[in-house]
Structure formats: C-alpha cells, structure tokens
mmCIF file of C-alpha atoms (C1' of nucleotides) in Angstrom:
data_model
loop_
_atom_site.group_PDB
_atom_site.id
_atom_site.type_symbol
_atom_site.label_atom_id
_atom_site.label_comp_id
_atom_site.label_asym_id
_atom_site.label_seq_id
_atom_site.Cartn_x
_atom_site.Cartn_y
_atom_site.Cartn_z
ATOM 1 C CA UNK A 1 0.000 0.000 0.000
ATOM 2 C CA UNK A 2 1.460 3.285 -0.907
ATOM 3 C CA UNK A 3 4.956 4.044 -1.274
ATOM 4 C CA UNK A 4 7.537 2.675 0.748
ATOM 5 C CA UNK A 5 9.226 4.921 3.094
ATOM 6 C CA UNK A 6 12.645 6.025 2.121
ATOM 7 C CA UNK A 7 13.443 6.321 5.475
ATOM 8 C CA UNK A 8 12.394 5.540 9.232
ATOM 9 C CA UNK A 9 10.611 8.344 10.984
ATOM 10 C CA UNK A 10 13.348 9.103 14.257
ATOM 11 C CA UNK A 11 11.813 10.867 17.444
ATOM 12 C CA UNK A 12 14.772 13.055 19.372
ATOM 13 C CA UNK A 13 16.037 14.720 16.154
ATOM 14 C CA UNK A 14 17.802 17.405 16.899
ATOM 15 C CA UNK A 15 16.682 21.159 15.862
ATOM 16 C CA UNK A 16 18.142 24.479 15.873
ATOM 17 C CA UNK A 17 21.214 25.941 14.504
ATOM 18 C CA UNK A 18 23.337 23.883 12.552
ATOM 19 C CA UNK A 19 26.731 23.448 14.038
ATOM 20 C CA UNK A 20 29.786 23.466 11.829
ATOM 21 C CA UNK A 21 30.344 20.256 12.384
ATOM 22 C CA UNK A 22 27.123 19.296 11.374
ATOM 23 C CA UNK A 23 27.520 21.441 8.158
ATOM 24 C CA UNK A 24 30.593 19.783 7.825
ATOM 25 C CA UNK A 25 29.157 16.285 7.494
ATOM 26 C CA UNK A 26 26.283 17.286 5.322
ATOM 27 C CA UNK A 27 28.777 18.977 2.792
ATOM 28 C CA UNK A 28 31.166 16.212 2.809
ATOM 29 C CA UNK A 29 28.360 13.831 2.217
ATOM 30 C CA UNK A 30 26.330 14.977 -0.743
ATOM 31 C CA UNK A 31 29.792 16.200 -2.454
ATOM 32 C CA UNK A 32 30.523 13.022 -2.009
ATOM 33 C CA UNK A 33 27.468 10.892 -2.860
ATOM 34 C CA UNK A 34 25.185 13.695 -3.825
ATOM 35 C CA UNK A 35 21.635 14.304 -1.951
ATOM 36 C CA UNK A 36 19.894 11.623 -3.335
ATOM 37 C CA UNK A 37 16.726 11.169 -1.173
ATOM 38 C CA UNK A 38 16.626 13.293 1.745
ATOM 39 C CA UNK A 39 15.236 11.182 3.977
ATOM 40 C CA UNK A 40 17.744 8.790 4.226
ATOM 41 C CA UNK A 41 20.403 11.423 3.956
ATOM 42 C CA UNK A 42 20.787 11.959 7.683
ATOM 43 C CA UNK A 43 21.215 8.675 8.388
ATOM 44 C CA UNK A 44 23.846 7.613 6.320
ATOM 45 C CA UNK A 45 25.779 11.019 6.705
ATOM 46 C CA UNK A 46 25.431 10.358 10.671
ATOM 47 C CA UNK A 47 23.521 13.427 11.377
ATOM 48 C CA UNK A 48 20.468 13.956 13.885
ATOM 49 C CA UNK A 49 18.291 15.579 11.992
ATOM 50 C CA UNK A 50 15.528 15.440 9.768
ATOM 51 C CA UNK A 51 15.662 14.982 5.968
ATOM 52 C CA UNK A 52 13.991 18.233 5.746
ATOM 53 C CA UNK A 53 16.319 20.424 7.797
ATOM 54 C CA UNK A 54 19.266 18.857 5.770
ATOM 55 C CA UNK A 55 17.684 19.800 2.709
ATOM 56 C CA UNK A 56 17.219 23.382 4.144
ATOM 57 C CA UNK A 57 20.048 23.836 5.077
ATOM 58 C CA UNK A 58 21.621 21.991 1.872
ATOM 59 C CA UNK A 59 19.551 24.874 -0.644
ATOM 60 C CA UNK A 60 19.521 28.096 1.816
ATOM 61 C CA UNK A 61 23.222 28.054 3.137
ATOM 62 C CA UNK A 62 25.719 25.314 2.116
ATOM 63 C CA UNK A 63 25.516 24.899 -1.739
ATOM 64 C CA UNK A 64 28.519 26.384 -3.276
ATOM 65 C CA UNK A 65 26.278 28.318 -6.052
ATOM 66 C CA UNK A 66 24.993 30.615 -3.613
ATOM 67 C CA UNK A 67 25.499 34.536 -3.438
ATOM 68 C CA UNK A 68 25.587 35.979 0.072
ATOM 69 C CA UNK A 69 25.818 39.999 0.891
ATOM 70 C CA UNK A 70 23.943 42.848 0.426
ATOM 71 C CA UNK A 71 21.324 42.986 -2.671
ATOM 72 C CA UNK A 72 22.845 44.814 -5.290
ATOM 73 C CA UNK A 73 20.298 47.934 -6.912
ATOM 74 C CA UNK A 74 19.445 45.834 -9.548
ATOM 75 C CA UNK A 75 18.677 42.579 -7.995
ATOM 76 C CA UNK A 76 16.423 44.490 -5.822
ATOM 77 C CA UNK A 77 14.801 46.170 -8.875
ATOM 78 C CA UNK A 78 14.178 42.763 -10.124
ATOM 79 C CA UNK A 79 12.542 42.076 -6.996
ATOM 80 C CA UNK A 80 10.150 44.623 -6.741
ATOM 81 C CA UNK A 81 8.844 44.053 -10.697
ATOM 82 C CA UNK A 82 8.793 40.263 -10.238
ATOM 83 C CA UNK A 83 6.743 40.821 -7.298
ATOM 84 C CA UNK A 84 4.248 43.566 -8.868
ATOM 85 C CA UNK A 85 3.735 40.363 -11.292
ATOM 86 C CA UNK A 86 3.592 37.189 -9.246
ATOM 87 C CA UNK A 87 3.173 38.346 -5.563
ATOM 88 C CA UNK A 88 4.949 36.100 -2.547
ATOM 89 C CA UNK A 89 5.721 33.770 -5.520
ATOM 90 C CA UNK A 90 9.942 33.674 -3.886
ATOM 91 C CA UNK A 91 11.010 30.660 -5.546
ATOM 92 C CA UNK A 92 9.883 31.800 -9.208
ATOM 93 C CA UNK A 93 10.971 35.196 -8.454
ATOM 94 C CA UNK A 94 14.450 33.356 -7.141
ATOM 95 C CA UNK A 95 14.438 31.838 -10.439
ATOM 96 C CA UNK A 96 15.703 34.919 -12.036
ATOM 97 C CA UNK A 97 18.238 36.248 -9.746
ATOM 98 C CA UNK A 98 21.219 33.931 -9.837
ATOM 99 C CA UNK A 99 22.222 32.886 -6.857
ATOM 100 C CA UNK A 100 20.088 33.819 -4.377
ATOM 101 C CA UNK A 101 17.446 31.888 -2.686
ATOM 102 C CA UNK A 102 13.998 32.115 -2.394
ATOM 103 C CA UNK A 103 14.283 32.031 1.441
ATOM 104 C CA UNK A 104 17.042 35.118 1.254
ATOM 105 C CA UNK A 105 14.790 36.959 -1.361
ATOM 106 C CA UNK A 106 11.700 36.841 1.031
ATOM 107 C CA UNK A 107 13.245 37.785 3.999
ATOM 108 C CA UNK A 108 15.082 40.758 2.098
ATOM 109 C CA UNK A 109 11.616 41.597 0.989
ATOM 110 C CA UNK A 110 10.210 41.644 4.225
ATOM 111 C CA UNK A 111 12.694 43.759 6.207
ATOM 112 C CA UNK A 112 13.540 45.974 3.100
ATOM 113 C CA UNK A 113 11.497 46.731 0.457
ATOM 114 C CA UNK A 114 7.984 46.212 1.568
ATOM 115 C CA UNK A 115 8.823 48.710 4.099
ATOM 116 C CA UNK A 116 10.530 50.798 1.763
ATOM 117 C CA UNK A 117 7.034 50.610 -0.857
ATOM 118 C CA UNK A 118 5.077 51.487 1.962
ATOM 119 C CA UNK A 119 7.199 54.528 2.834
ATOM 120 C CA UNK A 120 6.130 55.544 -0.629
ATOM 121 C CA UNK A 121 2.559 54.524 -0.487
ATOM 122 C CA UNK A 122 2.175 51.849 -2.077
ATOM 123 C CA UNK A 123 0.633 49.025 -0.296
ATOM 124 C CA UNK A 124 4.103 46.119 -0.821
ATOM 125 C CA UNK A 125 0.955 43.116 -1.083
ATOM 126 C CA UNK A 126 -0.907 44.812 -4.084
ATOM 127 C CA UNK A 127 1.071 47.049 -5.355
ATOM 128 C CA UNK A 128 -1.598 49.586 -5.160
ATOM 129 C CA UNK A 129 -1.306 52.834 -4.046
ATOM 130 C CA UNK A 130 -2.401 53.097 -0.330
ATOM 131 C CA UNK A 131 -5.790 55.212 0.606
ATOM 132 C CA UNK A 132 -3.963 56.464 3.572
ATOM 133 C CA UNK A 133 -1.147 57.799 1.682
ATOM 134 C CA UNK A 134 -2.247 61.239 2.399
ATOM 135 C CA UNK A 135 -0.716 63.791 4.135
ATOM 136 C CA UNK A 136 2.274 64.978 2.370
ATOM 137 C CA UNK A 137 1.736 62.821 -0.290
ATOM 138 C CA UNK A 138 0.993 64.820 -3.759
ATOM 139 C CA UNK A 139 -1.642 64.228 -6.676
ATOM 140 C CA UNK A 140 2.229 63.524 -8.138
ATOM 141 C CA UNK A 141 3.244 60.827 -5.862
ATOM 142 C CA UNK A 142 -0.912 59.537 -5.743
ATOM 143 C CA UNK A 143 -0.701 59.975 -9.427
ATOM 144 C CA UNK A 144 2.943 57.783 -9.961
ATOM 145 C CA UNK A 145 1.972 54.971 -7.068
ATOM 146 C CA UNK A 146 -1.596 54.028 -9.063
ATOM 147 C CA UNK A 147 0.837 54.111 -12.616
ATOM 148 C CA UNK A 148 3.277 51.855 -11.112
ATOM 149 C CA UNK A 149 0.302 49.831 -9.917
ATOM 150 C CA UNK A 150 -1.446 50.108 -13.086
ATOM 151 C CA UNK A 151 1.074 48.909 -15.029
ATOM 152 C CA UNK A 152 2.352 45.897 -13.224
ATOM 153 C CA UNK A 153 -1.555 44.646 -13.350
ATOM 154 C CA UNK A 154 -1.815 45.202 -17.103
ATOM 155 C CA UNK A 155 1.357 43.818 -17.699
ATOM 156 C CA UNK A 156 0.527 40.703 -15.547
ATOM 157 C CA UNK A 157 -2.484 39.899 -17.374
ATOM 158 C CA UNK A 158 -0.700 40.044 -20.861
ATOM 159 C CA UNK A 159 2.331 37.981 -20.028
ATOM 160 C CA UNK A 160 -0.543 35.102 -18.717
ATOM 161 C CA UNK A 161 -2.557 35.761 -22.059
ATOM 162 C CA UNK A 162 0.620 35.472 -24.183
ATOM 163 C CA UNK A 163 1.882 32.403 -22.059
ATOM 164 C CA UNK A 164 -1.744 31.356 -22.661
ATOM 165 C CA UNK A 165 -1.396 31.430 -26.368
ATOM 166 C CA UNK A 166 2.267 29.917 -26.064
ATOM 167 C CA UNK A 167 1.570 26.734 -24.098
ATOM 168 C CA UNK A 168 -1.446 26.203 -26.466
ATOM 169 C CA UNK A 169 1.213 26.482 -29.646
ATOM 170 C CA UNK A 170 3.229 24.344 -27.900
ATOM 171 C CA UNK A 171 0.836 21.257 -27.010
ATOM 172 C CA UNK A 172 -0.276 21.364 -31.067
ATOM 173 C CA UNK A 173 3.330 21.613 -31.962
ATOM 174 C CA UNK A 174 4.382 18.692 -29.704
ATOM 175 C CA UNK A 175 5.310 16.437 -32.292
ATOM 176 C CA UNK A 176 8.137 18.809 -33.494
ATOM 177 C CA UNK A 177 9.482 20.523 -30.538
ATOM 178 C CA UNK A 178 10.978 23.976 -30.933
ATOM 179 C CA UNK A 179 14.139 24.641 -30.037
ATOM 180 C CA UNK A 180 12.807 27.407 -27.496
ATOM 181 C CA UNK A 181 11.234 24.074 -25.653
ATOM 182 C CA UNK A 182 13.951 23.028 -23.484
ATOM 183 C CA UNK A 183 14.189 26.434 -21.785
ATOM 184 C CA UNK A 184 10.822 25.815 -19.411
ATOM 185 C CA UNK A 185 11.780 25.495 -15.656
ATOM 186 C CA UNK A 186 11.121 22.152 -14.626
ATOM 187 C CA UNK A 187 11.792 23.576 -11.130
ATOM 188 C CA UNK A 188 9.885 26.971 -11.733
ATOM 189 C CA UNK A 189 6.572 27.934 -10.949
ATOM 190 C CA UNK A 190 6.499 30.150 -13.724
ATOM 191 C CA UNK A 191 5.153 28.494 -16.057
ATOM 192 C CA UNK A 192 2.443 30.784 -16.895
ATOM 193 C CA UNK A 193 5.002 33.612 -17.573
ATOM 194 C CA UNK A 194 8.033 32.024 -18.765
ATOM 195 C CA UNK A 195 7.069 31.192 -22.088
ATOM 196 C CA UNK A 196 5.991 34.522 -23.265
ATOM 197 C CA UNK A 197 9.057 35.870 -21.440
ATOM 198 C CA UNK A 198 11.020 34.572 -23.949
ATOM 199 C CA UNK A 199 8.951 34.832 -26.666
ATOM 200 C CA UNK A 200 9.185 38.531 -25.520
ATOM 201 C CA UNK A 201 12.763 38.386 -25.181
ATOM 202 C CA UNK A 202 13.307 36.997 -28.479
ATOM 203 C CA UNK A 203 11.292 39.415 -29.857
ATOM 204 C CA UNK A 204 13.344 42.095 -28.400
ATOM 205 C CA UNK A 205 16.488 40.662 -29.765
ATOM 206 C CA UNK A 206 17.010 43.319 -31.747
ATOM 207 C CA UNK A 207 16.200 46.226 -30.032
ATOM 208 C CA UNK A 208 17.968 44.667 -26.848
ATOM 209 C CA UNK A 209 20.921 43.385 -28.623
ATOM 210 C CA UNK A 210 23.089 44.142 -25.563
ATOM 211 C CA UNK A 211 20.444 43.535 -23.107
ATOM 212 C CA UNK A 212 19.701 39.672 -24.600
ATOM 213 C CA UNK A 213 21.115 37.075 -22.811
ATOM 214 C CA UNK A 214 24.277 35.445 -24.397
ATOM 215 C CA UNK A 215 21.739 32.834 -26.001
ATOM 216 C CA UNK A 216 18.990 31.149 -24.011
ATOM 217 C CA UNK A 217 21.660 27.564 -23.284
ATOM 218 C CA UNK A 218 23.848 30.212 -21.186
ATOM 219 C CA UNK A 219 20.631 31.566 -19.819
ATOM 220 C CA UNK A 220 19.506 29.220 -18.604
ATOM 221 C CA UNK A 221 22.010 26.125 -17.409
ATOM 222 C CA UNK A 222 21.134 23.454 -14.987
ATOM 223 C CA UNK A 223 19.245 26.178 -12.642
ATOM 224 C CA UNK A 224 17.797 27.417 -14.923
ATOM 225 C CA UNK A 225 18.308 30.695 -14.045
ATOM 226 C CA UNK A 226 19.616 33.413 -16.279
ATOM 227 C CA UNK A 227 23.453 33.648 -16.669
ATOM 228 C CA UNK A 228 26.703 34.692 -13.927
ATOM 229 C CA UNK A 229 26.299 38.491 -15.466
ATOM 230 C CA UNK A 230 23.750 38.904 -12.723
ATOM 231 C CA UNK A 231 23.621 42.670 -13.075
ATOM 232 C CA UNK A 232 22.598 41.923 -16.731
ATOM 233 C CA UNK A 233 19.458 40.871 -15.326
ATOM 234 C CA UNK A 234 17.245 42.944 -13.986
ATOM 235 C CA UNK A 235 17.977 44.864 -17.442
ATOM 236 C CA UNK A 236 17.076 42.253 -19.629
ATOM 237 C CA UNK A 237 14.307 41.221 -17.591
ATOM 238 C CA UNK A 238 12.950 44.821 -17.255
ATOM 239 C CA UNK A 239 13.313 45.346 -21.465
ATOM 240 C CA UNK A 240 11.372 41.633 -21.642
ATOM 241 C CA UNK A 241 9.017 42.231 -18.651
ATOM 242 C CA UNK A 242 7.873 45.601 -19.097
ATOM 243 C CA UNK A 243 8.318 45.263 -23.088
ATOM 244 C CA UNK A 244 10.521 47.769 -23.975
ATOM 245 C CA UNK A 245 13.755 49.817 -24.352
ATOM 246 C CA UNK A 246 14.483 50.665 -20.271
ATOM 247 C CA UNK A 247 16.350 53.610 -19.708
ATOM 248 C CA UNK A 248 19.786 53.265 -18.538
ATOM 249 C CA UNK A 249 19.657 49.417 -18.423
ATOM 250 C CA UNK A 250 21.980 49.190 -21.839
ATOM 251 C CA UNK A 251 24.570 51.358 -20.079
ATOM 252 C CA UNK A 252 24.676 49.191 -17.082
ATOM 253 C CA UNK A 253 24.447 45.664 -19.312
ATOM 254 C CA UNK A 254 27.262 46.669 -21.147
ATOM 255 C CA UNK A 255 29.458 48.012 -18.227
ATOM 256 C CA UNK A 256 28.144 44.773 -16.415
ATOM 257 C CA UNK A 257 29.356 42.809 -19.273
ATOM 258 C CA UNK A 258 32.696 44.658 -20.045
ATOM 259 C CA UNK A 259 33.660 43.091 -16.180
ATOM 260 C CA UNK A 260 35.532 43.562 -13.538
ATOM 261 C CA UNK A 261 36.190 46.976 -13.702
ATOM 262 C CA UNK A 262 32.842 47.567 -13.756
ATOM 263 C CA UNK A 263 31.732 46.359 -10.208
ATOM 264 C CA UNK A 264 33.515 48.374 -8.994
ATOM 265 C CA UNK A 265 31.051 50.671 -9.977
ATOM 266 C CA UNK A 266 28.133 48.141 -9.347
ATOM 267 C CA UNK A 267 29.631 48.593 -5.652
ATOM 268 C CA UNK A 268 29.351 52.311 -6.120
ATOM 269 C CA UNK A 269 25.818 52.005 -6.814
ATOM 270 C CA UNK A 270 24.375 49.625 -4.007
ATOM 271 C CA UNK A 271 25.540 52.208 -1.982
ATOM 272 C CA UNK A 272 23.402 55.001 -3.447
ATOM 273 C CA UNK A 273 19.999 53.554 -2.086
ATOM 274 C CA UNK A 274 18.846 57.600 -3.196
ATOM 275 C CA UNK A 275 16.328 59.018 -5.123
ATOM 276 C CA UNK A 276 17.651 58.574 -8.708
ATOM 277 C CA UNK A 277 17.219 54.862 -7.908
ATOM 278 C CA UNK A 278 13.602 55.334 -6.977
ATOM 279 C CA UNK A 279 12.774 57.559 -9.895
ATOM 280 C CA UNK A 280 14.983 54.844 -11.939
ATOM 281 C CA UNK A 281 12.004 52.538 -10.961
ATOM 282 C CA UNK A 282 9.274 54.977 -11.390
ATOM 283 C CA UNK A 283 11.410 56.236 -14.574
ATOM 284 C CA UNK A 284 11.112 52.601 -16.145
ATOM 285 C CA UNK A 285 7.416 51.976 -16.248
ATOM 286 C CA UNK A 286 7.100 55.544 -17.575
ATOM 287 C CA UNK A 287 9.001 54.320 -20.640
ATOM 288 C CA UNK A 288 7.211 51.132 -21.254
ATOM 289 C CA UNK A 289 4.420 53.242 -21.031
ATOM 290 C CA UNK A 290 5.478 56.180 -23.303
ATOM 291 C CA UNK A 291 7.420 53.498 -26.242
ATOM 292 C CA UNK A 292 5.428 50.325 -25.578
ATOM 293 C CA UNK A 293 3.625 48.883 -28.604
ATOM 294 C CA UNK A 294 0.593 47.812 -26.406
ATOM 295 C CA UNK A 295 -2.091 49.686 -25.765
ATOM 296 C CA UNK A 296 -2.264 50.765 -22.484
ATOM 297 C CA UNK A 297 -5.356 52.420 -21.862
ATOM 298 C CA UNK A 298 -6.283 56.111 -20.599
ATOM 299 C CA UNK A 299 -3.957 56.374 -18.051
ATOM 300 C CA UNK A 300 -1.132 56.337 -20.570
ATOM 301 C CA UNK A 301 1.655 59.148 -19.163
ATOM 302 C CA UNK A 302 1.333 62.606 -20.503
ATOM 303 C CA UNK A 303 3.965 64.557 -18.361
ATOM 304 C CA UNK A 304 6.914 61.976 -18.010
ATOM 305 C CA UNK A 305 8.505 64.818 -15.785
ATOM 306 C CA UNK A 306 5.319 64.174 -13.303
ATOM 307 C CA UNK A 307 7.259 60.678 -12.130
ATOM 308 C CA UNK A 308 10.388 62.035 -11.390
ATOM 309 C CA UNK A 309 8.707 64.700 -9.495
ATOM 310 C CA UNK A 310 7.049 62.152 -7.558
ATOM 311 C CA UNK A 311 10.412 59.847 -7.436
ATOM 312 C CA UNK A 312 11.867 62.975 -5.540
ATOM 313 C CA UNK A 313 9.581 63.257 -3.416
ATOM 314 C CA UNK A 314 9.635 59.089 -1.982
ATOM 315 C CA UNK A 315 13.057 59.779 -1.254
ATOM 316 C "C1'" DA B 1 28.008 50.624 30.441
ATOM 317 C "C1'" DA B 2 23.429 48.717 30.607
ATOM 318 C "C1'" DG B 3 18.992 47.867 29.089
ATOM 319 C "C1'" DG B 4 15.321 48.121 25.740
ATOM 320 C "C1'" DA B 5 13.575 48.265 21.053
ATOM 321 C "C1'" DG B 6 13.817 47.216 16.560
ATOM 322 C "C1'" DA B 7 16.037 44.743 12.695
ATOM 323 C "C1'" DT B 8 17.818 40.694 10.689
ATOM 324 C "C1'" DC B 9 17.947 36.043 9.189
ATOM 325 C "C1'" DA B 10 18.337 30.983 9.833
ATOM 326 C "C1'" DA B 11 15.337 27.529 10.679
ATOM 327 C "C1'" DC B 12 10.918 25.398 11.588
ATOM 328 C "C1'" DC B 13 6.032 24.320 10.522
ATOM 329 C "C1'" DG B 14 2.256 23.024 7.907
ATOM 330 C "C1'" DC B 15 0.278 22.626 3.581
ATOM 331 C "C1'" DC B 16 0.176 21.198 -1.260
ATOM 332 C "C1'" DG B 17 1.265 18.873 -5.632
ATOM 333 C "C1'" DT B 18 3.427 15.016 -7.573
ATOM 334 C "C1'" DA B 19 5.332 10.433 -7.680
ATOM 335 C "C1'" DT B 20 5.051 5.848 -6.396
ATOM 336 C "C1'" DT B 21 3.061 1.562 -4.979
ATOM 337 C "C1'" DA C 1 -8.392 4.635 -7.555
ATOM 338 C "C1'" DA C 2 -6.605 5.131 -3.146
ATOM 339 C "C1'" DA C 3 -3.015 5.569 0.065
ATOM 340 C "C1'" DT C 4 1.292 7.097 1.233
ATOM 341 C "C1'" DA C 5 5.954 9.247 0.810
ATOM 342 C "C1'" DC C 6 8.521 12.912 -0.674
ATOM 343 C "C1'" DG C 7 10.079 17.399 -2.106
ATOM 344 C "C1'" DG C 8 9.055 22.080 -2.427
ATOM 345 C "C1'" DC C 9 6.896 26.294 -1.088
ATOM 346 C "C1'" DG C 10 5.372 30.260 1.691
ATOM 347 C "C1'" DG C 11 4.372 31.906 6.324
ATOM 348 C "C1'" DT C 12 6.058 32.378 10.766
ATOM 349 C "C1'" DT C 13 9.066 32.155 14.744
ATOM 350 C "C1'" DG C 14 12.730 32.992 17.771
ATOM 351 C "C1'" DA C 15 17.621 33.712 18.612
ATOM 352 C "C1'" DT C 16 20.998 36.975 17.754
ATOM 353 C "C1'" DC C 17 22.710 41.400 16.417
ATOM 354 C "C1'" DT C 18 22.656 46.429 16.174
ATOM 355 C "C1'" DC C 19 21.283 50.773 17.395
ATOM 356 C "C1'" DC C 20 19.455 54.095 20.480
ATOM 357 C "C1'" DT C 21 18.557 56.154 24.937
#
DNA sequence: AAGGAGATCAACCGCCGTATT
DNA sequence: AAATACGGCGGTTGATCTCCT
C-alpha cells in the first residue's frame, strides 16, 4: 500500500542551529554521494536531523552556487517588478536572480522593500497605491503609485494571455518541438510567464541586442536561471518584462558585461539607495508606457517629468 | 556601560502537488 | 483509484545582532 518509506521516521532529532560540524558532514556527504533522497540522507551522513532540515540547510546556506551579501540595486529592482507580477511567488521570483534563494529573497523583501514601498505609499501586497497615503503625499506621488500599480496589473495579465497562447502552440506543436522548448523550468513555478518571457525576449532581440542574454543555453544552465552576469538581469528582464527599451539598463548591461572593472562601480551604486534609484524605478514603467507597442489604456503618461517629481519626493 | 527596542535572518512548521506503490 | 511518501513552497518564529537612549 502506498509508497515505501525512504526512510524511518526518528523521534529526538535534533533542531536548531546547525553546528559546523554538522555542516561539515552534510557537505562532505552529498559532495561526495550527492543528496539523493533526503530522507535517508541523515542517516547515512550520521547526522540527527531530519531529511527536511538537511535539505534546508543543503539549498539556503551550504551549496557552493549561492550569493551571500547585500542585494545589489538591480537585484532588488528585479525584486520589486517580479513581485508587482507574481506576488509572494519567492522561488519563481528566485528563479531569475542567480544565486540567491527564495528564502534570502523573502526575507530581504520583508525587512527591506515592503517597508521601503510602503514609505512611498504603495501598499508592498498589491502594489496599489495606499488610501492612507495622504498627508504629504501629492496628486504627483498619488498619481505615480496608481501608474506603477497600473502597469504591473496590465502587464501581468498580458504575459498570462501570451503564455496562454504559447503553451497552447506548444501542445499542437508537440510532435516537433521547438528549439525554445527546453528552456521551461522544470523547477519553476512560472510556467504561466516564462514562455511569453522569452517569446518577448526573443522578440526584443534586436532592439535589446546588448540587453539579450548570451543565447537562451547560457541563460539558462542546470538552474535554470539566467546567466553569472547577474547585473545583466534585472535589465534584460525589465526590457522583456515591461516590453521595452528601459532607460539606462543598456549602459549598465554593457558596463556589467565589459567586467571587472565595472563592479567596482556596481559597488558604487548599491551604496546610493537615493532618489535617482527610486525615480529609476518609477522612470522605467514611464518608458514602457510612453514606447510600448501595447495599448495601455487612458492612463497612458502625458507629463513623463510628473514621475520624477514624484520619485523625488519618496526619497 | 546597561537595558530596551527594533532589525535581521536561519530555521521550523504546515500545507500542497506530484510520484510511487 | 486510493493511500502514502517525498520534495518544495510560503508563512512564521525565535535567537541573535545592532542601534538608540
């Protein structure tokens, strides 16, 4: 009946920080013999825990891929956009920031940046602007919070109609898979979006040359997450999510990707948490508003100028 | 220097979807 | 088809750290 267990359920387990001993054994054992099932990992690598907390503590601290320190400006622009679009979704949204986890993402959002949204009105769980965002708050910062809003609903619903449309081309296509097909996370719960994120990003091959992705087999490798150039990111991904050209994001891609040097002066930036970051937010839904293709009803921006008046003012 | 308050983050808990028998 | 195990995810907790008074 059922599945056999992979392992015997042990009562006095131990819990609570991991000791570097501990640590110690789990590394040496899965670079040894790899995870294989967690539930009979403890055992045989002679720890007292559960499978669970080794696998915890296996994906949020010990594997070697992982990136530790201080969010960089663009990683945490990434954040807030993938957020506007899939909500507490941390694993997808850790699917496109290389290196970090989804447990590292959500705590960052929690003690940072929803705190930081609400400082400028805007409600960090909708996205929408808050009712209470009165008192100094201006029709210009009102006016920017319900765009920003605005646009990360629209944009939501079109990337799940387009992925719509793409997994439906896909199933009748099945027989003769394209060579886009490999690039769906198996471990992602993205599905919905993925597809038409790089159906967008293809499309924007040319007008992103330096913002694309190497090709999509560098993009996306056995984490399917997108390349080392993490800083090329958020640029990419704002180009592809917001659908179009984002201001300033080919100067950083191609510092990014010109090296070293050049984080030197990503380091320059994390430290500026100012306003031209903010209004660099603000700045880059105005554009996809202003160049975008798509329609985006009456609330398309008039007075660019009115979101970097408001951008001023969050900070 | 000491104590309190707030911030941070590693780890746990419970639920859910999928795989397996 | 049903039962069960397993892995993964998101929410929450609590220990520790940092800052302020």
């Amino acid at each position: 009946m059922g599945r056999s267990p992979c392992c015997e359920k042990e009562a006095g387990l131990k819990k609570g920080p991991w000791t570097p001993e501990e640590d110690q054994k789990l590394l040496a054992f899965i670079e040894q013999h790899g995870h294989g099932c967690w539930r009979s990992l403890p055992a045989k690598a002679g720890l007292r825990r559960c499978g669970k907390s080794c696998r915890l503590r296996w994906t949020n601290y010990l594997r070697p891929d992982i990136k530790r320190g201080k969010f960089t400006l663009q990683e945490e622009q990434t954040i807030i956009q993938l957020h506007a679009l899939l909500g507490n979704r941390w694993s997808a949204i850790a699917t496109h920031l290389p290196k970090r986890t989804d447990n590292e993402i959500k705590n960052y959002w929690n003690t940072h940046l929803k705190k930081r949204l609400a400082k400028m009105g805007i409600d960090p769980v909708t996205h929408k602007p808050r009712a209470d965002a009165g008192g100094a708050s201006s029709g210009a910062r009102y006016r920017a919070a319900a765009h920003l809003s605005h646009t990360a609903q629209w944009e939501s619903a079109r990337l799940e109609a387009e992925a719509r449309l793409a997994r439906e081309a896909k199933l009748r296509a099945l027989a003769s898979p394209p060579a886009a097909s490999g690039l769906e996370s198996p471990t992602s719960t993205l599905s919905f979006s993925e597809s038409a994120l790089f159906a967008a990003g293809a499309a924007h091959d040319d007008a992103h040359a330096v913002l694309t992705p190497r090709s999509y087999g560098e993009a996306f490798g056995e984490q399917h997450r997108f390349g080392d150039d993490a800083a090329a990111t958020p640029g990419f991904l704002a180009g592809v999510l917001l659908d179009c050209p984002v201001a300033g994001a080919e100067q950083r891609f191609a510092a990014t990707s010109a090296d070293a040097g050049v984080i030197e002066q990503q380091h320059q930036e994390e430290e500026e948490v100012d306003k031209g970051y903010w209004s660099s937010i603000l700045n880059m839904v105005n554009s996809s508003m202003s160049s975008s293709s798509s329609s985006l009803t009456s609330e398309a921006v008039t007075d660019p100028a009115m979101y970097l008046t408001a951008a001023a003012e969050f900070c």
